[in-house]
Amino acid sequence: MADKQSSGSNSNLPEDIWLVRPCEVYKDEYRDCKSLWTRLYQHYTDGIQQDCTQWLTNFNNCMAFRNTKDFLAAEALIAVERERRNHRLKLARMNDVWEYRTKPPAEWLEPLS
């Protein structure tokens, strides 16, 4: 979905369209979520089976945008991707094992030899 379209229609795309992955990824995620092995893993690690309907909804929204340029479907998909991204970044920031750098090391630009 993040592929460039004809130059005239790029101005109409939502700003965060780059967050949208190819529709096949959402379909694969749904299939993986529903697979027997994943269900067993969910059962033994979490004690419950995850709700996989969001992946199917994402796939349907992606296909609606791809086929009919439904911008409401694209906005719904972008909202889900923003939420996923924010959750992933929140977990990364909560990681206290690594110390984040504010600038590169002093020897960063020195020759390798």
Short mmCIF file of N, CA, C and O in Angstrom, two decimals, residues 16-105:
data_model
loop_
_atom_site.label_atom_id
_atom_site.label_comp_id
_atom_site.label_asym_id
_atom_site.label_seq_id
_atom_site.Cartn_x
_atom_site.Cartn_y
_atom_site.Cartn_z
N ASP A 16 -0.25 9.74 6.79
CA ASP A 16 0.45 8.58 7.35
C ASP A 16 0.19 7.29 6.56
O ASP A 16 0.23 6.21 7.12
N ILE A 17 -0.04 7.41 5.27
CA ILE A 17 -0.32 6.23 4.46
C ILE A 17 0.87 5.27 4.45
O ILE A 17 0.72 4.08 4.25
N TRP A 18 2.06 5.79 4.74
CA TRP A 18 3.27 4.95 4.76
C TRP A 18 3.20 3.90 5.87
O TRP A 18 3.92 2.91 5.82
N LEU A 19 2.34 4.09 6.87
CA LEU A 19 2.19 3.10 7.94
C LEU A 19 1.50 1.82 7.47
O LEU A 19 1.67 0.76 8.07
N VAL A 20 0.72 1.93 6.42
CA VAL A 20 -0.05 0.79 5.93
C VAL A 20 0.86 -0.19 5.21
O VAL A 20 1.64 0.18 4.35
N ARG A 21 0.75 -1.45 5.63
CA ARG A 21 1.55 -2.50 5.00
C ARG A 21 0.78 -3.12 3.84
O ARG A 21 -0.43 -2.88 3.71
N PRO A 22 1.41 -3.93 3.01
CA PRO A 22 0.67 -4.59 1.93
C PRO A 22 -0.47 -5.44 2.49
O PRO A 22 -0.34 -6.04 3.56
N CYS A 23 -1.57 -5.49 1.79
CA CYS A 23 -2.77 -6.20 2.27
C CYS A 23 -2.48 -7.66 2.58
O CYS A 23 -3.07 -8.23 3.51
N GLU A 24 -1.58 -8.26 1.82
CA GLU A 24 -1.28 -9.67 2.04
C GLU A 24 -0.68 -9.93 3.42
O GLU A 24 -0.85 -11.01 3.99
N VAL A 25 -0.02 -8.94 3.98
CA VAL A 25 0.55 -9.08 5.33
C VAL A 25 -0.56 -9.25 6.35
O VAL A 25 -0.48 -10.09 7.25
N TYR A 26 -1.63 -8.47 6.22
CA TYR A 26 -2.74 -8.58 7.15
C TYR A 26 -3.43 -9.93 7.02
O TYR A 26 -3.84 -10.53 8.02
N LYS A 27 -3.54 -10.42 5.79
CA LYS A 27 -4.14 -11.73 5.58
C LYS A 27 -3.28 -12.83 6.19
O LYS A 27 -3.78 -13.75 6.84
N ASP A 28 -1.96 -12.73 6.02
CA ASP A 28 -1.05 -13.70 6.61
C ASP A 28 -1.11 -13.67 8.14
O ASP A 28 -1.07 -14.71 8.79
N GLU A 29 -1.19 -12.47 8.71
CA GLU A 29 -1.30 -12.35 10.17
C GLU A 29 -2.59 -13.00 10.66
O GLU A 29 -2.60 -13.66 11.70
N TYR A 30 -3.68 -12.82 9.94
CA TYR A 30 -4.94 -13.44 10.32
C TYR A 30 -4.84 -14.97 10.25
O TYR A 30 -5.24 -15.67 11.17
N ARG A 31 -4.28 -15.46 9.14
CA ARG A 31 -4.12 -16.91 9.00
C ARG A 31 -3.24 -17.49 10.09
O ARG A 31 -3.53 -18.55 10.65
N ASP A 32 -2.15 -16.78 10.41
CA ASP A 32 -1.25 -17.24 11.45
C ASP A 32 -1.95 -17.23 12.81
O ASP A 32 -1.79 -18.16 13.61
N CYS A 33 -2.72 -16.21 13.09
CA CYS A 33 -3.42 -16.09 14.36
C CYS A 33 -4.42 -17.23 14.55
O CYS A 33 -4.63 -17.71 15.66
N LYS A 34 -5.03 -17.68 13.45
CA LYS A 34 -6.04 -18.74 13.52
C LYS A 34 -5.47 -20.15 13.40
O LYS A 34 -6.21 -21.12 13.57
N SER A 35 -4.18 -20.28 13.14
CA SER A 35 -3.60 -21.61 12.92
C SER A 35 -3.61 -22.44 14.20
O SER A 35 -3.61 -21.91 15.32
N LEU A 36 -3.60 -23.74 14.05
CA LEU A 36 -3.65 -24.66 15.18
C LEU A 36 -2.47 -24.46 16.11
O LEU A 36 -2.63 -24.40 17.33
N TRP A 37 -1.27 -24.35 15.54
CA TRP A 37 -0.07 -24.21 16.37
C TRP A 37 -0.08 -22.90 17.16
O TRP A 37 0.32 -22.87 18.33
N THR A 38 -0.53 -21.85 16.52
CA THR A 38 -0.60 -20.57 17.22
C THR A 38 -1.64 -20.63 18.32
O THR A 38 -1.43 -20.10 19.42
N ARG A 39 -2.77 -21.30 18.06
CA ARG A 39 -3.81 -21.44 19.08
C ARG A 39 -3.29 -22.23 20.28
O ARG A 39 -3.57 -21.88 21.43
N LEU A 40 -2.52 -23.27 20.03
CA LEU A 40 -1.92 -24.03 21.13
C LEU A 40 -0.94 -23.17 21.91
O LEU A 40 -0.92 -23.19 23.14
N TYR A 41 -0.13 -22.42 21.20
CA TYR A 41 0.83 -21.53 21.84
C TYR A 41 0.10 -20.50 22.71
O TYR A 41 0.48 -20.26 23.87
N GLN A 42 -0.96 -19.90 22.16
CA GLN A 42 -1.74 -18.93 22.92
C GLN A 42 -2.33 -19.56 24.17
O GLN A 42 -2.33 -18.95 25.25
N HIS A 43 -2.82 -20.77 24.03
CA HIS A 43 -3.43 -21.47 25.16
C HIS A 43 -2.42 -21.72 26.28
O HIS A 43 -2.72 -21.49 27.45
N TYR A 44 -1.25 -22.17 25.92
CA TYR A 44 -0.26 -22.53 26.94
C TYR A 44 0.54 -21.35 27.47
O TYR A 44 1.07 -21.42 28.56
N THR A 45 0.65 -20.26 26.71
CA THR A 45 1.40 -19.11 27.21
C THR A 45 0.50 -18.07 27.87
O THR A 45 0.87 -17.49 28.89
N ASP A 46 -0.65 -17.82 27.27
CA ASP A 46 -1.54 -16.78 27.79
C ASP A 46 -2.75 -17.33 28.54
O ASP A 46 -3.40 -16.61 29.27
N GLY A 47 -3.06 -18.60 28.31
CA GLY A 47 -4.22 -19.20 28.95
C GLY A 47 -5.52 -18.93 28.22
O GLY A 47 -6.56 -19.47 28.59
N ILE A 48 -5.48 -18.10 27.20
CA ILE A 48 -6.67 -17.80 26.40
C ILE A 48 -6.27 -17.72 24.93
O ILE A 48 -5.09 -17.59 24.61
N GLN A 49 -7.28 -17.80 24.08
CA GLN A 49 -7.02 -17.63 22.66
C GLN A 49 -7.28 -16.18 22.29
O GLN A 49 -8.28 -15.59 22.71
N GLN A 50 -6.38 -15.62 21.52
CA GLN A 50 -6.53 -14.22 21.10
C GLN A 50 -7.70 -14.07 20.14
O GLN A 50 -8.05 -14.99 19.41
N ASP A 51 -8.26 -12.87 20.13
CA ASP A 51 -9.30 -12.53 19.16
C ASP A 51 -8.61 -12.09 17.87
O ASP A 51 -7.86 -11.12 17.87
N CYS A 52 -8.83 -12.81 16.80
CA CYS A 52 -8.13 -12.55 15.54
C CYS A 52 -8.93 -11.68 14.59
O CYS A 52 -8.47 -11.40 13.48
N THR A 53 -10.10 -11.22 15.01
CA THR A 53 -10.96 -10.48 14.08
C THR A 53 -10.35 -9.15 13.64
O THR A 53 -10.67 -8.68 12.55
N GLN A 54 -9.48 -8.55 14.46
CA GLN A 54 -8.88 -7.28 14.06
C GLN A 54 -8.02 -7.45 12.81
O GLN A 54 -7.99 -6.59 11.95
N TRP A 55 -7.31 -8.60 12.71
CA TRP A 55 -6.49 -8.84 11.51
C TRP A 55 -7.37 -8.94 10.27
O TRP A 55 -7.02 -8.44 9.20
N LEU A 56 -8.53 -9.61 10.41
CA LEU A 56 -9.44 -9.74 9.28
C LEU A 56 -10.03 -8.38 8.91
O LEU A 56 -10.14 -8.04 7.73
N THR A 57 -10.37 -7.59 9.91
CA THR A 57 -10.88 -6.24 9.65
C THR A 57 -9.83 -5.40 8.95
O THR A 57 -10.14 -4.67 8.00
N ASN A 58 -8.58 -5.51 9.40
CA ASN A 58 -7.49 -4.78 8.76
C ASN A 58 -7.34 -5.18 7.30
O ASN A 58 -7.16 -4.34 6.42
N PHE A 59 -7.42 -6.48 7.04
CA PHE A 59 -7.30 -6.97 5.66
C PHE A 59 -8.45 -6.42 4.81
O PHE A 59 -8.22 -5.93 3.70
N ASN A 60 -9.66 -6.48 5.34
CA ASN A 60 -10.82 -5.98 4.58
C ASN A 60 -10.71 -4.48 4.32
O ASN A 60 -11.03 -4.01 3.23
N ASN A 61 -10.25 -3.72 5.31
CA ASN A 61 -10.07 -2.27 5.11
C ASN A 61 -8.99 -2.00 4.07
O ASN A 61 -9.12 -1.11 3.23
N CYS A 62 -7.93 -2.77 4.12
CA CYS A 62 -6.84 -2.61 3.17
C CYS A 62 -7.33 -2.90 1.75
O CYS A 62 -7.03 -2.15 0.81
N MET A 63 -8.07 -3.97 1.59
CA MET A 63 -8.58 -4.31 0.27
C MET A 63 -9.59 -3.28 -0.22
O MET A 63 -9.63 -2.96 -1.41
N ALA A 64 -10.41 -2.75 0.69
CA ALA A 64 -11.37 -1.71 0.30
C ALA A 64 -10.63 -0.48 -0.20
O ALA A 64 -11.03 0.14 -1.19
N PHE A 65 -9.53 -0.12 0.47
CA PHE A 65 -8.76 1.03 0.01
C PHE A 65 -8.06 0.73 -1.31
O PHE A 65 -8.03 1.57 -2.21
N ARG A 66 -7.51 -0.46 -1.42
CA ARG A 66 -6.79 -0.82 -2.64
C ARG A 66 -7.72 -0.85 -3.85
O ARG A 66 -7.39 -0.34 -4.91
N ASN A 67 -8.90 -1.44 -3.67
CA ASN A 67 -9.80 -1.65 -4.81
C ASN A 67 -10.69 -0.45 -5.13
O ASN A 67 -10.97 -0.19 -6.30
N THR A 68 -11.16 0.26 -4.11
CA THR A 68 -12.14 1.33 -4.36
C THR A 68 -11.69 2.69 -3.86
O THR A 68 -12.47 3.64 -3.91
N LYS A 69 -10.45 2.78 -3.37
CA LYS A 69 -9.92 4.04 -2.82
C LYS A 69 -10.84 4.58 -1.71
O LYS A 69 -11.10 5.78 -1.63
N ASP A 70 -11.33 3.69 -0.87
CA ASP A 70 -12.18 4.06 0.26
C ASP A 70 -11.28 4.68 1.34
O ASP A 70 -10.58 3.99 2.07
N PHE A 71 -11.32 6.01 1.45
CA PHE A 71 -10.43 6.72 2.37
C PHE A 71 -10.83 6.52 3.83
O PHE A 71 -9.99 6.63 4.71
N LEU A 72 -12.10 6.21 4.10
CA LEU A 72 -12.50 5.90 5.47
C LEU A 72 -11.86 4.59 5.93
O LEU A 72 -11.41 4.48 7.08
N ALA A 73 -11.80 3.62 5.05
CA ALA A 73 -11.13 2.36 5.37
C ALA A 73 -9.64 2.59 5.58
O ALA A 73 -9.04 2.01 6.50
N ALA A 74 -9.05 3.45 4.78
CA ALA A 74 -7.62 3.74 4.93
C ALA A 74 -7.36 4.44 6.26
O ALA A 74 -6.40 4.11 6.96
N GLU A 75 -8.22 5.37 6.64
CA GLU A 75 -8.05 6.07 7.92
C GLU A 75 -8.20 5.11 9.09
O GLU A 75 -7.46 5.20 10.08
N ALA A 76 -9.14 4.16 9.00
CA ALA A 76 -9.31 3.16 10.06
C ALA A 76 -8.06 2.30 10.17
O ALA A 76 -7.59 2.00 11.28
N LEU A 77 -7.51 1.91 9.05
CA LEU A 77 -6.30 1.10 9.04
C LEU A 77 -5.10 1.87 9.57
O LEU A 77 -4.30 1.34 10.35
N ILE A 78 -4.99 3.12 9.21
CA ILE A 78 -3.90 3.96 9.71
C ILE A 78 -4.02 4.14 11.22
O ILE A 78 -3.01 4.10 11.93
N ALA A 79 -5.24 4.28 11.73
CA ALA A 79 -5.43 4.42 13.18
C ALA A 79 -4.96 3.17 13.92
O ALA A 79 -4.30 3.26 14.96
N VAL A 80 -5.25 2.00 13.36
CA VAL A 80 -4.80 0.75 13.97
C VAL A 80 -3.28 0.66 13.93
O VAL A 80 -2.64 0.27 14.92
N GLU A 81 -2.67 1.04 12.81
CA GLU A 81 -1.22 0.98 12.69
C GLU A 81 -0.54 1.97 13.63
O GLU A 81 0.49 1.67 14.22
N ARG A 82 -1.14 3.16 13.80
CA ARG A 82 -0.59 4.12 14.76
C ARG A 82 -0.62 3.55 16.18
O ARG A 82 0.35 3.70 16.93
N GLU A 83 -1.73 2.91 16.53
CA GLU A 83 -1.86 2.32 17.86
C GLU A 83 -0.82 1.22 18.06
O GLU A 83 -0.18 1.15 19.12
N ARG A 84 -0.65 0.36 17.07
CA ARG A 84 0.36 -0.71 17.16
C ARG A 84 1.76 -0.12 17.31
O ARG A 84 2.56 -0.58 18.13
N ARG A 85 2.05 0.91 16.53
CA ARG A 85 3.37 1.55 16.58
C ARG A 85 3.61 2.21 17.94
O ARG A 85 4.68 2.07 18.53
N ASN A 86 2.61 2.92 18.45
CA ASN A 86 2.75 3.57 19.75
C ASN A 86 2.94 2.55 20.86
O ASN A 86 3.74 2.77 21.78
N HIS A 87 2.24 1.43 20.79
CA HIS A 87 2.39 0.38 21.79
C HIS A 87 3.80 -0.20 21.75
O HIS A 87 4.44 -0.40 22.78
N ARG A 88 4.30 -0.46 20.54
CA ARG A 88 5.65 -1.00 20.38
C ARG A 88 6.71 -0.03 20.91
O ARG A 88 7.64 -0.42 21.60
N LEU A 89 6.55 1.26 20.61
CA LEU A 89 7.49 2.27 21.09
C LEU A 89 7.42 2.43 22.61
O LEU A 89 8.44 2.63 23.27
N LYS A 90 6.22 2.33 23.16
CA LYS A 90 6.05 2.42 24.61
C LYS A 90 6.81 1.29 25.30
O LYS A 90 7.52 1.51 26.29
N LEU A 91 6.68 0.09 24.77
CA LEU A 91 7.40 -1.05 25.35
C LEU A 91 8.91 -0.89 25.21
O LEU A 91 9.66 -1.23 26.13
N ALA A 92 9.35 -0.33 24.10
CA ALA A 92 10.80 -0.11 23.91
C ALA A 92 11.31 0.93 24.90
O ALA A 92 12.40 0.78 25.45
N ARG A 93 10.54 1.96 25.15
CA ARG A 93 10.96 3.01 26.09
C ARG A 93 10.95 2.51 27.53
O ARG A 93 11.70 3.02 28.36
N MET A 94 10.08 1.56 27.83
CA MET A 94 10.01 1.00 29.18
C MET A 94 11.19 0.08 29.46
O MET A 94 11.46 -0.23 30.62
N ASN A 95 11.92 -0.33 28.44
CA ASN A 95 13.06 -1.22 28.60
C ASN A 95 14.17 -0.47 29.32
O ASN A 95 14.72 0.50 28.80
N ASP A 96 14.51 -0.92 30.50
CA ASP A 96 15.55 -0.24 31.27
C ASP A 96 16.89 -0.98 31.23
O ASP A 96 17.80 -0.67 31.98
N VAL A 97 17.01 -1.96 30.36
CA VAL A 97 18.26 -2.71 30.23
C VAL A 97 19.28 -1.91 29.44
O VAL A 97 20.46 -1.89 29.79
N TRP A 98 18.83 -1.23 28.39
CA TRP A 98 19.73 -0.48 27.54
C TRP A 98 19.64 1.00 27.86
O TRP A 98 18.58 1.52 28.16
N GLU A 99 20.77 1.67 27.76
CA GLU A 99 20.81 3.11 27.96
C GLU A 99 20.80 3.78 26.59
O GLU A 99 21.66 3.50 25.75
N TYR A 100 19.83 4.64 26.34
CA TYR A 100 19.73 5.32 25.06
C TYR A 100 20.79 6.40 24.95
O TYR A 100 21.06 7.12 25.90
N ARG A 101 21.38 6.53 23.76
CA ARG A 101 22.37 7.55 23.49
C ARG A 101 21.68 8.84 23.09
O ARG A 101 20.64 8.83 22.46
N THR A 102 22.31 9.94 23.42
CA THR A 102 21.82 11.23 22.95
C THR A 102 22.65 11.73 21.77
O THR A 102 22.21 12.60 21.02
N LYS A 103 23.86 11.18 21.62
CA LYS A 103 24.73 11.52 20.50
C LYS A 103 25.62 10.30 20.22
O LYS A 103 25.78 9.43 21.08
N PRO A 104 26.20 10.22 19.03
CA PRO A 104 27.07 9.07 18.71
C PRO A 104 28.34 9.09 19.56
O PRO A 104 28.73 10.13 20.08
N PRO A 105 29.01 7.95 19.69
CA PRO A 105 30.27 7.90 20.44
C PRO A 105 31.32 8.83 19.81
O PRO A 105 31.28 9.13 18.62
#
